[in-house]
Backbone as CSV, one residue per row, in Angstrom:
resi,resn,N_x,N_y,N_z,CA_x,CA_y,CA_z,C_x,C_y,C_z
1,LYS,66.958,-22.748,128.772,67.699,-23.037,127.924,68.981,-21.909,128.206
2,THR,70.034,-23.004,128.421,71.211,-22.384,128.885,72.452,-22.021,127.495
3,PHE,72.802,-20.529,127.485,73.544,-19.835,126.760,74.928,-20.202,127.219
4,PRO,76.076,-20.381,126.427,77.326,-20.473,126.679,78.050,-18.702,126.979
5,CYS,78.719,-18.684,128.142,79.298,-17.550,128.243,80.551,-17.286,127.420
6,CYS,80.431,-16.065,126.652,81.730,-15.964,125.925,82.348,-14.738,126.314
7,TRP,83.796,-14.591,126.241,84.090,-13.399,126.851,85.879,-13.530,125.964
8,GLY,86.426,-12.414,125.986,87.298,-11.982,124.965,88.556,-11.664,125.745
9,LEU,89.426,-10.759,125.427,90.888,-10.433,125.973,90.532,-9.458,126.792
10,HIS,91.049,-9.544,128.137,90.925,-8.525,129.066,92.384,-7.857,129.455
11,VAL,92.131,-6.510,129.323,93.309,-6.103,129.668,93.199,-4.858,131.077
12,SER,93.989,-5.195,132.274,93.784,-4.040,133.247,95.462,-3.576,133.816
13,ILE,95.120,-2.454,134.507,96.081,-1.813,134.870,95.923,-1.559,136.554
14,PRO,96.511,-2.402,137.391,96.100,-2.552,139.064,96.248,-1.111,139.646
15,LYS,97.092,-0.375,139.106,97.049,1.293,139.696,96.884,2.271,138.650
16,GLN,95.838,2.693,138.636,95.392,3.694,137.763,96.084,5.253,137.941
17,GLU,96.774,5.613,138.931,97.046,7.009,139.329,98.609,6.633,139.924
18,TYR,99.649,7.117,139.238,100.887,6.966,140.084,101.347,8.540,140.002
19,THR,101.947,8.611,141.305,102.691,9.995,141.640,103.784,9.833,142.077
20,VAL,104.676,10.482,141.433,106.116,10.714,141.604,106.656,11.955,141.599
21,ASN,107.847,11.963,142.219,108.691,13.604,141.941,109.493,13.618,140.630
22,LYS,109.586,14.582,140.607,110.445,14.940,139.169,111.753,14.552,139.281
23,GLY,112.196,13.853,138.377,113.714,13.159,138.450,113.779,12.015,138.884
24,GLU,112.541,11.032,139.407,112.379,9.801,139.914,112.368,8.963,138.906
25,ASP,112.361,7.563,139.026,111.842,6.541,138.176,110.308,6.138,138.758
26,VAL,109.730,5.402,137.838,108.627,4.899,137.843,108.439,3.620,136.987
27,GLU,107.578,2.680,137.659,106.897,1.582,136.875,105.557,1.359,136.660
28,LEU,105.260,1.292,135.476,103.755,1.114,135.031,103.448,-0.333,134.722
29,ILE,102.678,-1.103,135.127,102.433,-2.450,135.117,100.984,-2.603,134.349
30,CYS,101.021,-3.421,133.602,99.959,-3.847,133.003,99.384,-5.559,132.833
31,ASN,98.462,-5.476,133.204,97.973,-7.294,133.191,97.294,-7.614,131.953
32,PHE,97.362,-8.433,131.400,96.483,-9.270,130.366,95.842,-10.701,130.493
33,ASN,94.674,-10.922,130.033,94.194,-12.179,130.477,93.523,-12.692,129.099
34,PRO,94.294,-13.604,128.150,93.640,-13.691,126.849,92.428,-14.924,127.104
35,ALA,91.637,-14.845,125.838,90.436,-15.611,125.877,91.263,-16.995,125.283
36,VAL,92.037,-16.951,124.384,92.624,-17.902,123.790,93.905,-18.015,123.701
37,PRO,94.685,-19.345,123.468,96.129,-19.518,123.969,97.162,-18.430,123.189
38,ILE,98.223,-18.096,123.694,99.079,-16.958,122.896,100.126,-18.009,121.832
39,ALA,99.655,-17.753,120.664,100.588,-18.238,119.757,101.932,-17.475,119.042
40,ASN,101.465,-17.280,118.021,102.421,-16.047,117.253,102.300,-14.745,117.213
41,ASN,101.007,-14.513,116.937,100.610,-13.042,116.830,100.527,-12.567,118.440
42,PHE,100.873,-11.793,118.834,100.892,-11.202,120.094,101.512,-9.684,119.864
43,LEU,100.909,-8.934,120.276,101.630,-7.408,120.078,100.840,-6.842,121.566
44,LEU,101.886,-6.082,122.401,101.354,-5.492,123.664,102.289,-4.194,123.292
45,THR,101.532,-2.801,123.291,102.107,-1.909,123.063,101.849,-0.891,124.247
46,TRP,102.509,0.342,124.615,102.457,1.015,125.559,102.539,2.565,124.958
47,ASP,101.414,3.406,124.730,101.182,4.733,124.534,101.134,5.903,125.077
48,ALA,101.403,7.089,124.905,101.201,8.191,125.729,100.240,8.976,125.117
49,TYR,99.598,9.469,125.798,98.408,10.555,125.258,99.486,12.064,125.071
50,PRO,98.398,12.494,123.900,99.217,13.763,123.281,98.942,14.948,123.993
51,ASP,99.733,15.888,124.070,99.425,17.152,124.722,98.000,18.090,124.096
52,VAL,97.763,17.775,122.938,96.537,18.119,122.087,95.397,17.262,122.187
53,THR,94.232,17.443,122.732,93.038,16.458,122.437,92.785,16.430,121.326
54,GLY,92.811,15.269,120.852,92.186,14.529,119.518,93.304,14.284,118.614
55,ALA,94.623,14.544,119.114,95.895,14.494,118.266,96.250,12.714,118.248
56,PRO,97.112,12.455,117.510,97.325,10.824,117.619,98.248,10.602,118.849
57,LEU,98.037,9.065,119.270,98.672,8.615,120.383,100.432,8.714,120.041
58,LYS,101.527,8.654,121.298,102.422,8.698,120.797,103.220,7.260,121.340
59,THR,103.493,6.370,120.603,104.051,5.219,121.156,105.351,5.315,121.792
60,VAL,105.211,4.493,123.076,106.190,4.815,123.924,107.366,3.587,123.803
61,ALA,106.918,2.284,123.661,107.252,1.354,123.466,106.551,-0.105,123.043
62,SER,106.963,-1.217,122.308,106.039,-2.132,122.068,106.978,-3.291,121.757
63,TYR,106.061,-4.685,122.023,106.622,-5.661,121.742,106.118,-6.805,121.215
64,PHE,106.850,-7.432,120.025,106.056,-8.397,119.526,106.416,-9.703,119.624
65,LEU,105.733,-10.744,119.797,106.320,-12.110,120.297,107.660,-12.530,119.735
66,ASN,108.441,-13.022,120.556,109.922,-13.732,120.117,110.801,-12.555,119.244
67,SER,110.323,-11.371,119.465,110.900,-10.325,118.807,111.680,-9.216,119.823
68,PRO,112.527,-8.555,119.555,113.339,-7.613,120.773,112.250,-6.549,120.911
69,VAL,112.456,-5.765,122.020,111.591,-4.595,122.408,111.980,-3.479,121.661
70,ASP,110.675,-2.691,121.146,111.244,-1.567,120.154,110.683,-0.537,121.215
71,ILE,111.880,0.601,121.457,111.511,1.760,122.050,111.412,2.765,121.171
72,ALA,110.512,4.021,121.108,110.369,4.936,120.353,111.828,5.760,120.476
73,PRO,111.952,6.869,119.412,113.221,7.468,119.650,112.791,8.124,120.779
74,ASN,112.264,8.958,120.811,111.922,10.101,122.044,112.307,9.612,123.375
75,TYR,112.136,7.791,123.532,112.167,7.583,125.149,113.642,6.547,125.162
76,GLU,114.293,6.481,124.022,115.496,5.860,123.697,116.157,6.305,124.923
77,GLY,116.857,5.523,125.947,117.860,5.612,127.154,117.383,6.035,128.146
78,ARG,115.679,6.026,128.217,115.183,6.622,129.769,113.926,5.729,129.515
79,ALA,113.729,4.741,128.735,112.460,3.854,129.067,112.837,2.331,128.575
80,SER,112.208,1.322,129.189,112.742,0.077,129.005,111.312,-0.699,129.192
81,LEU,111.020,-1.747,128.684,109.796,-2.513,128.308,110.116,-3.992,128.859
82,GLU,109.384,-4.734,129.837,109.581,-6.124,130.081,107.949,-6.753,129.954
83,VAL,108.251,-7.626,129.223,106.960,-8.385,129.088,106.814,-10.157,129.609
84,ASN,106.235,-10.482,130.394,106.425,-12.044,130.780,104.992,-12.392,130.376
85,VAL,105.140,-13.338,129.162,103.904,-13.948,128.685,103.229,-15.005,129.420
86,GLU,104.058,-15.863,130.132,103.697,-16.848,131.104,102.551,-16.186,131.947
87,ARG,103.390,-15.135,132.889,102.643,-14.466,134.228,101.770,-13.288,133.457
88,LYS,101.558,-13.285,132.011,100.571,-12.347,131.530,100.491,-10.949,132.300
89,THR,101.705,-10.559,132.322,102.284,-9.176,132.620,103.223,-8.190,131.970
90,SER,103.329,-7.111,131.965,104.011,-6.219,131.574,104.246,-4.939,132.158
91,THR,105.512,-4.542,132.039,106.197,-3.734,132.755,106.820,-2.496,132.434
92,LEU,106.239,-1.225,132.291,106.950,-0.081,131.547,107.812,0.932,132.489
93,ARG,109.130,0.694,132.543,109.722,1.594,133.125,110.453,3.050,132.763
94,LEU,110.008,4.100,133.327,110.447,5.475,133.070,111.535,5.800,133.887
95,THR,112.636,6.355,133.516,113.809,6.967,134.428,113.936,8.315,134.318
96,GLY,114.302,8.833,135.228,114.248,10.489,135.310,113.277,11.148,134.791
97,VAL,111.899,10.858,135.341,110.873,11.367,134.406,110.864,12.927,135.049
98,THR,110.456,13.818,133.533,110.134,15.247,133.866,108.519,15.668,133.667
99,MET,108.311,16.556,133.455,107.090,17.331,133.715,106.432,16.895,132.325
100,LYS,107.380,16.954,131.321,106.673,16.484,130.101,106.215,14.692,130.285
101,ASP,106.580,13.939,130.854,106.455,12.920,131.417,104.363,12.895,131.987
102,SER,104.101,13.849,132.761,103.176,13.500,133.346,101.636,13.703,132.225
103,ARG,101.246,12.932,132.134,100.069,12.197,131.150,99.389,11.212,131.254
104,HIS,98.473,10.819,130.579,97.951,9.187,130.383,98.596,8.531,129.522
105,TYR,98.912,7.299,130.088,99.574,6.044,129.206,98.449,4.991,129.249
106,GLN,98.404,4.339,128.062,97.613,3.504,127.617,98.251,2.292,127.148
107,CYS,97.916,0.874,127.708,98.519,-0.417,127.190,97.390,-1.026,126.573
108,SER,97.926,-1.664,125.573,96.969,-2.112,124.452,97.731,-3.437,124.175
109,VAL,96.864,-4.377,123.962,97.183,-5.649,123.624,96.460,-6.215,122.645
110,LYS,97.197,-7.046,121.663,96.343,-7.495,120.232,96.900,-9.120,120.313
111,ILE,96.057,-10.141,120.251,96.188,-11.382,119.889,95.385,-11.927,119.090
112,SER,95.876,-12.512,117.845,95.187,-12.956,116.622,94.080,-14.019,117.018
113,GLY,92.962,-13.807,116.817,91.514,-14.740,116.929,91.097,-13.983,118.509
114,ASP,91.661,-13.238,119.073,90.895,-12.800,120.089,89.978,-11.445,119.862
115,ASP,89.186,-10.984,120.839,88.043,-10.092,120.505,88.859,-8.619,120.537
116,GLU,88.008,-7.777,120.376,88.673,-6.142,120.635,88.215,-5.788,122.403
117,GLY,88.375,-4.532,122.439,88.451,-4.166,123.930,89.651,-4.749,124.473
118,THR,90.802,-4.019,124.128,92.192,-4.775,124.587,92.964,-3.269,124.911
119,THR,92.376,-2.479,125.814,93.106,-1.182,126.173,92.698,-0.735,127.510
120,GLU,93.719,-0.241,128.175,93.514,0.406,129.603,94.401,1.396,129.953
121,LEU,93.576,2.297,130.627,94.664,3.810,131.069,94.925,3.518,132.373
122,SER,96.359,4.378,132.326,96.697,4.835,133.561,97.293,6.323,133.444
123,HIS,97.380,6.964,134.798,97.782,8.582,134.689,98.934,8.350,135.566
124,LEU,99.855,9.369,135.062,101.153,9.385,135.536,101.515,10.774,136.041
125,GLY,101.472,11.108,137.104,101.088,12.705,137.662,102.578,12.959,138.620
126,LEU,102.809,14.203,138.360,104.363,14.702,138.842,104.029,15.827,139.770
127,PRO,103.767,15.839,140.851,103.341,17.113,141.885,104.626,18.166,141.564
128,ALA,104.287,19.337,141.380,105.078,20.355,141.445,104.366,21.721,141.327
129,PRO,105.378,22.650,141.975,104.954,23.963,141.889,104.748,24.635,140.754
130,PRO,104.064,25.711,140.696,103.954,26.410,139.363,105.255,27.246,139.082
131,SER,106.032,26.867,138.091,107.165,27.895,137.768,106.821,29.310,137.813
132,PRO,107.784,30.292,137.864,107.385,31.654,137.714,106.592,31.807,136.504
133,PRO,105.453,32.271,136.680,104.759,32.940,135.275,105.199,33.757,134.636
134,ILE,105.254,34.112,133.445,105.861,35.260,132.446,104.120,35.977,131.983
135,CYS,104.444,37.391,132.216,103.397,38.064,131.979,103.930,38.765,130.336
136,ARG,102.989,38.926,129.675,102.978,39.541,128.514,101.873,40.320,128.146
137,ILE,102.112,41.560,127.203,100.984,42.331,126.508,100.921,42.298,125.370
138,GLN,99.747,42.040,124.893,99.453,41.815,123.250,98.505,43.040,123.042
139,GLY,98.940,43.957,121.830,98.102,44.703,121.263,99.081,46.126,121.680
140,LYS,98.141,46.965,121.073,98.874,48.660,121.486,98.127,49.508,122.646
141,VAL,99.037,49.532,123.565,98.804,50.353,124.662,98.209,52.105,124.399
142,GLU,97.255,51.752,123.769,96.910,53.393,123.263,95.356,53.441,123.462
143,TYR,94.869,54.786,123.610,93.466,54.943,123.840,92.699,54.240,122.710
144,TYR,91.444,53.685,123.265,90.617,52.909,122.543,90.837,51.898,121.893
145,HIS,91.958,51.086,122.175,92.351,49.960,121.496,91.906,48.596,122.575
146,ASP,91.879,47.361,122.195,91.647,46.362,122.728,92.851,45.854,122.885
147,ILE,93.395,45.418,124.247,94.490,44.351,124.378,94.213,43.547,125.332
148,ASN,95.337,42.257,125.341,95.101,41.387,126.065,96.553,41.204,126.993
149,LEU,96.319,40.891,128.308,97.484,40.391,129.264,97.367,39.099,129.414
150,THR,98.681,38.214,129.150,98.760,37.020,129.256,99.561,36.506,130.051
151,CYS,99.523,35.522,130.966,100.069,34.936,132.054,100.271,33.125,131.909
152,MET,101.438,33.068,132.071,101.447,31.735,131.831,102.772,30.895,132.564
153,SER,102.459,29.773,133.207,103.739,28.840,133.770,104.080,27.608,133.037
154,GLU,105.101,27.558,132.697,105.625,26.788,131.658,105.175,25.049,132.528
155,GLU,105.613,25.149,133.629,105.239,23.892,134.525,104.202,23.950,135.703
156,GLY,103.810,23.186,136.297,103.259,22.936,137.513,102.010,21.956,137.381
157,SER,101.963,21.102,138.487,101.218,19.835,138.241,100.390,19.667,139.832
158,PRO,99.340,19.769,139.983,98.153,19.897,139.024,98.329,21.163,138.541
159,LYS,97.691,21.294,137.385,97.783,22.363,136.445,97.354,23.685,137.171
160,PRO,97.949,24.857,137.099,97.921,25.974,137.858,96.527,26.628,137.249
161,VAL,96.236,27.311,138.006,94.899,28.346,137.821,95.185,29.681,138.127
162,TYR,95.109,30.545,137.101,95.444,32.108,136.798,94.335,32.796,137.572
163,THR,94.826,33.608,138.235,93.862,34.953,138.788,94.682,36.458,138.452
164,TRP,93.943,37.148,138.001,94.296,38.808,137.744,93.773,39.509,138.824
165,THR,94.411,40.567,139.361,93.932,41.521,140.001,94.650,42.786,139.659
166,THR,94.169,44.001,139.897,94.820,45.230,139.484,94.692,46.234,140.458
167,PHE,95.664,47.314,140.293,95.772,48.286,141.291,95.855,49.691,140.279
168,SER,95.269,50.826,140.962,95.859,52.105,140.473,96.819,52.428,140.310
169,VAL,97.221,53.707,139.543,98.578,54.192,139.437,99.122,54.561,141.090
170,GLU,98.142,54.887,141.851,98.252,55.090,143.437,98.561,54.098,144.131
171,ASN,98.615,52.846,143.386,98.535,51.740,144.235,97.582,51.314,145.274
172,ILE,96.214,51.489,144.780,94.797,51.501,145.341,94.080,50.251,144.591
173,PRO,93.945,48.796,145.238,93.059,48.000,144.900,91.848,48.392,144.226
174,ARG,91.103,48.070,142.990,90.520,48.515,142.280,89.503,47.000,141.295
175,GLN,88.726,47.363,140.855,87.610,46.558,140.073,88.167,46.676,138.591
176,PHE,87.973,45.857,137.674,88.556,45.735,136.298,87.404,46.710,135.659
177,PRO,87.877,47.343,134.264,86.851,48.052,133.951,85.658,47.385,133.242
178,PRO,84.701,47.967,132.743,83.731,47.040,132.441,83.820,45.841,130.995
179,LYS,83.315,45.325,130.979,83.306,44.261,129.722,84.570,43.528,129.796
180,THR,85.605,43.933,130.961,86.677,42.884,131.105,86.553,41.411,131.453
181,THR,87.338,40.240,130.565,87.176,39.057,130.903,88.349,38.721,130.916
182,GLN,88.706,37.085,131.781,89.575,36.585,132.065,89.367,35.013,132.008
183,LYS,90.339,34.607,131.224,89.993,32.984,130.909,91.475,32.240,130.863
184,ASP,91.855,31.535,131.534,93.145,30.765,131.235,94.301,31.458,131.169
185,GLY,94.239,32.467,131.896,95.496,33.299,132.031,95.406,34.291,131.176
186,VAL,94.316,34.802,130.511,94.500,35.862,129.515,93.425,36.822,129.863
187,LEU,93.928,37.911,130.055,92.943,39.360,130.664,92.548,40.064,129.602
188,SER,91.356,40.108,129.198,90.930,40.816,127.795,90.726,42.266,128.649
189,LEU,91.218,43.424,128.124,90.577,44.668,128.069,90.155,45.379,127.188
190,TYR,89.061,46.379,126.922,88.406,46.464,125.717,88.729,48.304,125.957
191,ASN,88.668,48.669,124.666,88.626,50.094,124.712,89.008,50.997,125.794
192,ILE,90.172,50.638,126.109,91.290,51.145,127.037,91.006,52.772,126.959
193,SER,91.636,53.276,128.396,91.901,54.835,128.175,92.802,55.268,129.438
194,ARG,93.054,56.507,129.555,94.050,56.814,130.823,93.732,56.202,131.962
195,GLU,92.518,56.094,132.380,91.936,55.390,133.669,92.621,54.107,133.384
196,THR,92.589,53.302,132.650,93.211,51.846,132.562,94.580,51.691,133.197
197,SER,95.602,52.748,133.017,96.709,52.926,133.421,96.788,52.206,135.097
198,GLY,97.886,51.742,135.097,98.188,51.015,136.562,98.970,49.952,136.204
199,PHE,98.716,48.704,137.254,99.466,47.731,137.889,98.513,46.176,137.769
200,PHE,98.771,45.578,137.198,98.020,44.283,136.994,99.013,43.020,137.601
201,ILE,98.640,41.915,138.186,99.234,41.330,138.877,98.512,39.846,138.890
202,CYS,99.145,38.877,138.124,98.560,37.726,137.784,99.369,36.503,138.972
203,THR,98.384,35.772,139.441,98.786,34.748,140.270,98.668,33.457,139.626
204,SER,99.618,32.319,139.686,99.522,31.164,139.222,99.677,30.272,140.436
205,LYS,98.312,29.320,140.716,98.313,28.491,142.028,98.091,27.163,141.646
206,ASN,98.651,26.290,142.317,97.792,24.904,142.425,97.999,24.300,143.733
207,SER,97.873,23.300,143.953,97.845,22.702,145.379,98.949,22.537,146.221
208,ILE,100.059,22.692,145.213,101.349,22.733,146.075,102.166,24.074,146.250
209,ALA,101.903,25.216,145.500,102.499,26.658,145.714,101.789,27.421,144.897
210,VAL,102.185,29.041,145.279,101.769,29.945,144.493,102.639,30.860,143.850
211,ALA,102.648,31.263,142.519,103.681,32.076,141.965,102.871,33.557,141.360
212,SER,103.818,34.073,141.053,103.182,35.745,140.634,104.148,36.249,139.646
213,CYS,103.408,37.199,138.712,104.283,38.303,137.976,103.278,39.287,137.483
214,ASN,103.756,40.640,137.189,103.146,41.647,137.108,103.225,42.577,136.057
215,VAL,102.653,43.454,135.624,102.397,44.369,134.357,102.068,45.666,134.841
216,THR,103.194,46.663,134.311,102.521,48.085,134.429,102.044,48.647,133.285
217,LEU,100.808,49.113,133.025,100.285,49.543,132.162,100.326,50.984,132.123
218,ALA,100.627,51.530,130.983,100.690,53.268,130.885,100.056,53.305,129.655
219,VAL,98.603,53.765,129.433,98.164,53.871,128.335,98.449,55.278,127.673
220,VAL,98.587,55.635,126.631,98.968,56.735,126.018,97.778,57.170,124.777
221,PRO,97.768,58.234,124.684,96.844,58.745,123.887,97.140,58.540,122.189
222,GLY,98.389,58.376,121.665,98.481,58.263,120.373,99.985,57.707,120.011
223,GLU,100.047,57.605,118.593,101.155,57.095,118.104,102.279,58.018,117.627
224,ILE,103.532,58.005,117.336,104.387,59.283,116.709,105.183,58.279,115.643
225,PHE,104.832,58.739,114.446,105.687,57.911,113.207,106.857,58.972,112.691
226,LYS,107.659,58.293,112.247,108.675,59.086,111.549,108.987,58.206,110.201
227,THR,108.492,59.352,108.988,108.299,59.198,107.751,109.158,60.096,107.037
228,ASP,110.144,59.732,106.056,110.795,60.490,105.080,111.527,61.650,106.047
229,GLY,111.977,61.368,107.147,112.490,62.238,107.730,111.669,63.841,108.597
230,ARG,110.402,63.085,108.683,109.532,64.404,109.179,108.823,63.392,110.048
231,PHE,108.768,63.882,111.560,107.736,63.647,112.507,106.538,63.771,112.471
232,ARG,105.634,63.368,112.716,103.991,63.571,112.763,103.334,62.841,113.795
233,CYS,102.314,63.740,114.470,101.552,63.521,115.622,100.363,63.169,115.088
234,LEU,99.892,61.872,115.253,98.490,61.479,114.507,97.288,61.500,115.508
235,SER,96.340,62.134,115.178,95.120,61.928,116.085,94.491,60.519,116.356
236,LEU,93.760,60.397,117.056,93.013,58.923,117.188,91.539,59.237,116.955
237,LYS,91.286,58.175,116.605,89.633,57.864,115.964,89.038,56.928,116.747
238,ALA,87.603,57.298,117.380,87.111,56.335,118.215,85.523,56.427,117.899
239,ARG,85.018,55.341,117.902,83.518,55.713,117.914,82.702,54.611,118.915
240,THR,82.341,55.319,119.673,81.474,54.845,121.018,79.729,55.331,120.479
241,HIS,78.933,54.610,120.367,77.454,54.667,120.027,77.558,56.103,118.723
242,ARG,76.971,57.077,119.344,77.143,58.427,118.651,77.778,59.135,118.814
243,ASP,79.026,58.994,119.435,79.946,59.991,119.459,81.131,59.436,118.563
244,GLU,81.792,60.557,117.971,82.562,60.309,116.923,83.696,61.623,117.315
245,PHE,85.014,61.229,117.415,86.054,61.541,117.369,86.939,61.871,116.183
246,ARG,87.038,62.756,115.496,87.709,63.244,114.417,89.153,64.082,114.410
247,PRO,89.715,63.713,113.876,91.223,64.713,113.967,90.721,66.132,113.171
248,ARG,91.551,67.120,114.097,91.147,68.555,113.645,92.266,68.822,112.858
249,TYR,93.674,68.463,113.338,94.585,69.254,112.492,95.729,68.297,113.321
250,SER,96.908,67.888,112.528,98.168,67.597,113.104,99.508,68.032,112.686
251,GLN,100.434,68.353,113.511,101.456,69.096,113.522,102.766,68.059,113.159
252,THR,103.447,68.845,111.901,104.389,68.076,111.477,105.920,68.590,111.491
253,PHE,107.028,68.166,111.703,108.147,68.674,112.333,109.442,68.096,111.060
254,ASN,110.077,69.047,110.779,111.228,68.280,109.460,112.349,68.082,110.587
255,ALA,112.742,67.125,110.457,113.764,66.247,111.167,114.921,67.305,110.980
256,SER,115.616,67.837,110.085,116.415,68.794,110.144,116.609,69.898,111.011
257,SER,115.050,70.356,111.337,115.103,71.395,112.339,115.394,71.078,113.671
258,LEU,115.578,69.851,114.006,115.186,69.406,115.689,116.831,68.908,115.730
259,LYS,117.422,69.458,117.161,118.567,68.776,117.155,118.464,67.200,117.793
260,LYS,119.451,66.557,118.084,119.610,65.250,118.642,119.540,65.375,120.078
261,GLY,118.483,64.690,120.532,118.300,64.925,122.122,117.199,65.900,122.350
262,HIS,116.954,66.605,121.554,115.990,67.616,121.947,114.748,67.244,122.137
263,GLU,114.033,67.614,123.218,112.517,67.000,123.714,111.483,67.764,122.820
264,CYS,110.812,66.800,122.062,109.428,67.923,121.188,108.377,67.480,121.850
265,GLU,107.464,68.352,121.433,106.148,68.149,121.805,105.279,68.670,120.671
266,CYS,103.871,67.813,120.584,103.144,67.731,119.740,101.497,67.767,120.148
267,ALA,100.684,68.401,119.872,99.158,68.346,120.235,98.468,68.523,119.133
268,HIS,97.203,68.249,119.357,95.890,68.521,118.608,94.817,68.501,119.245
269,ARG,93.733,69.284,118.305,92.564,69.238,119.133,91.720,68.141,118.381
270,LEU,90.778,67.659,119.154,90.010,66.777,118.813,88.382,67.136,118.739
271,GLU,87.834,67.081,117.608,86.451,67.790,117.401,85.606,66.562,117.667
272,LYS,84.803,66.994,118.594,83.671,65.980,119.399,82.228,66.408,118.939
273,ARG,81.604,65.496,117.999,80.346,65.530,117.688,79.260,64.769,118.083
274,HIS,78.148,65.554,118.578,77.461,64.369,119.161,76.055,65.030,118.961
275,ALA,75.171,64.702,118.361,73.697,65.343,117.982,74.194,66.586,117.423
276,SER,73.570,67.376,117.761,73.507,68.955,117.312,74.770,69.722,117.988
277,LYS,75.392,69.134,119.149,76.134,69.610,119.942,77.506,69.639,119.092
278,ARG,78.533,70.958,119.220,79.757,70.818,118.702,80.729,71.540,119.959
279,HIS,81.724,71.065,120.102,82.896,71.445,120.969,84.289,70.701,120.697
280,PHE,85.404,71.318,121.344,86.652,70.853,120.818,87.098,70.516,122.040
281,GLU,87.991,69.443,122.224,88.557,68.749,123.362,90.158,68.549,122.483
282,LYS,90.875,69.035,124.094,92.304,68.769,123.763,93.019,67.819,124.703
283,PRO,93.422,66.582,123.930,94.235,65.532,124.688,95.458,65.893,125.013
284,PRO,96.068,65.136,125.998,97.023,65.207,126.798,98.316,65.114,125.780
285,ARG,99.344,65.943,125.801,100.308,66.244,124.887,101.090,65.159,124.872
286,VAL,101.796,64.678,123.713,102.699,63.431,123.421,104.277,64.267,123.644
287,ARG,104.734,63.898,124.294,106.234,64.132,124.176,107.181,62.742,123.598
288,PHE,108.553,63.420,123.177,109.290,62.425,122.619,110.722,62.888,122.529
289,LEU,111.620,62.034,122.398,113.042,62.660,122.100,113.546,62.005,120.742
290,VAL,114.069,63.047,119.862,114.807,62.919,118.572,115.555,62.173,118.653
């Protein structure tokens, strides 16, 4: 017994990868082959994939049979759409492309009375070197704090890969402290101390070129606060396993007793308790200008 073969609308993009340079023009071509004659209800749409996965598609241009082409506001003046129903082809033209245009594009066709399965994808890539990355510090650069060093290039195609390296204050290459992690340009440092101080360099690299930025880290023992005209040096608290650091005392200065431009110094002892042992440690002195 022979069964009839049933098929529906088929959409195809002959070239699924386009590579152009920044500022050039590009034409994306889409072919469609309907299973039923095209009457009145025919809709062809080009959509751009969003920057965030799962977000809605962004319409670039659309065409409804016997109606003018509709260009989305964000693409007006630099996008045009041609649809030839007889030849069953569509051409989306983008002029002066930028890095923001580097993404996947989807061609969709809907015909009344035809089956589903009417989309096809193409990717537009703009090879470009990474732009100079920007390095930033997130968090307080003080003893026993956790901080992040971030590195990001705003442009670059293919997408840059970020790598951090570090040097001591004597400019000697070294390993990262224990528990350090780095992912997608974010270097996470935990329980930092004076030994964490040094130079941190981030490289942003793709198949076109390499760029870099750097951070100089100077970890200090504490913070100085000014409250009600008085300067106070606060000790730090940190808990590591059974070790506990507690403030022994702090020194307070009257602002009226200090002259402008005078260099002040305050320090305090830390009492360290561990099991049955007790002794005192003095941290580095903190200096500041009034």
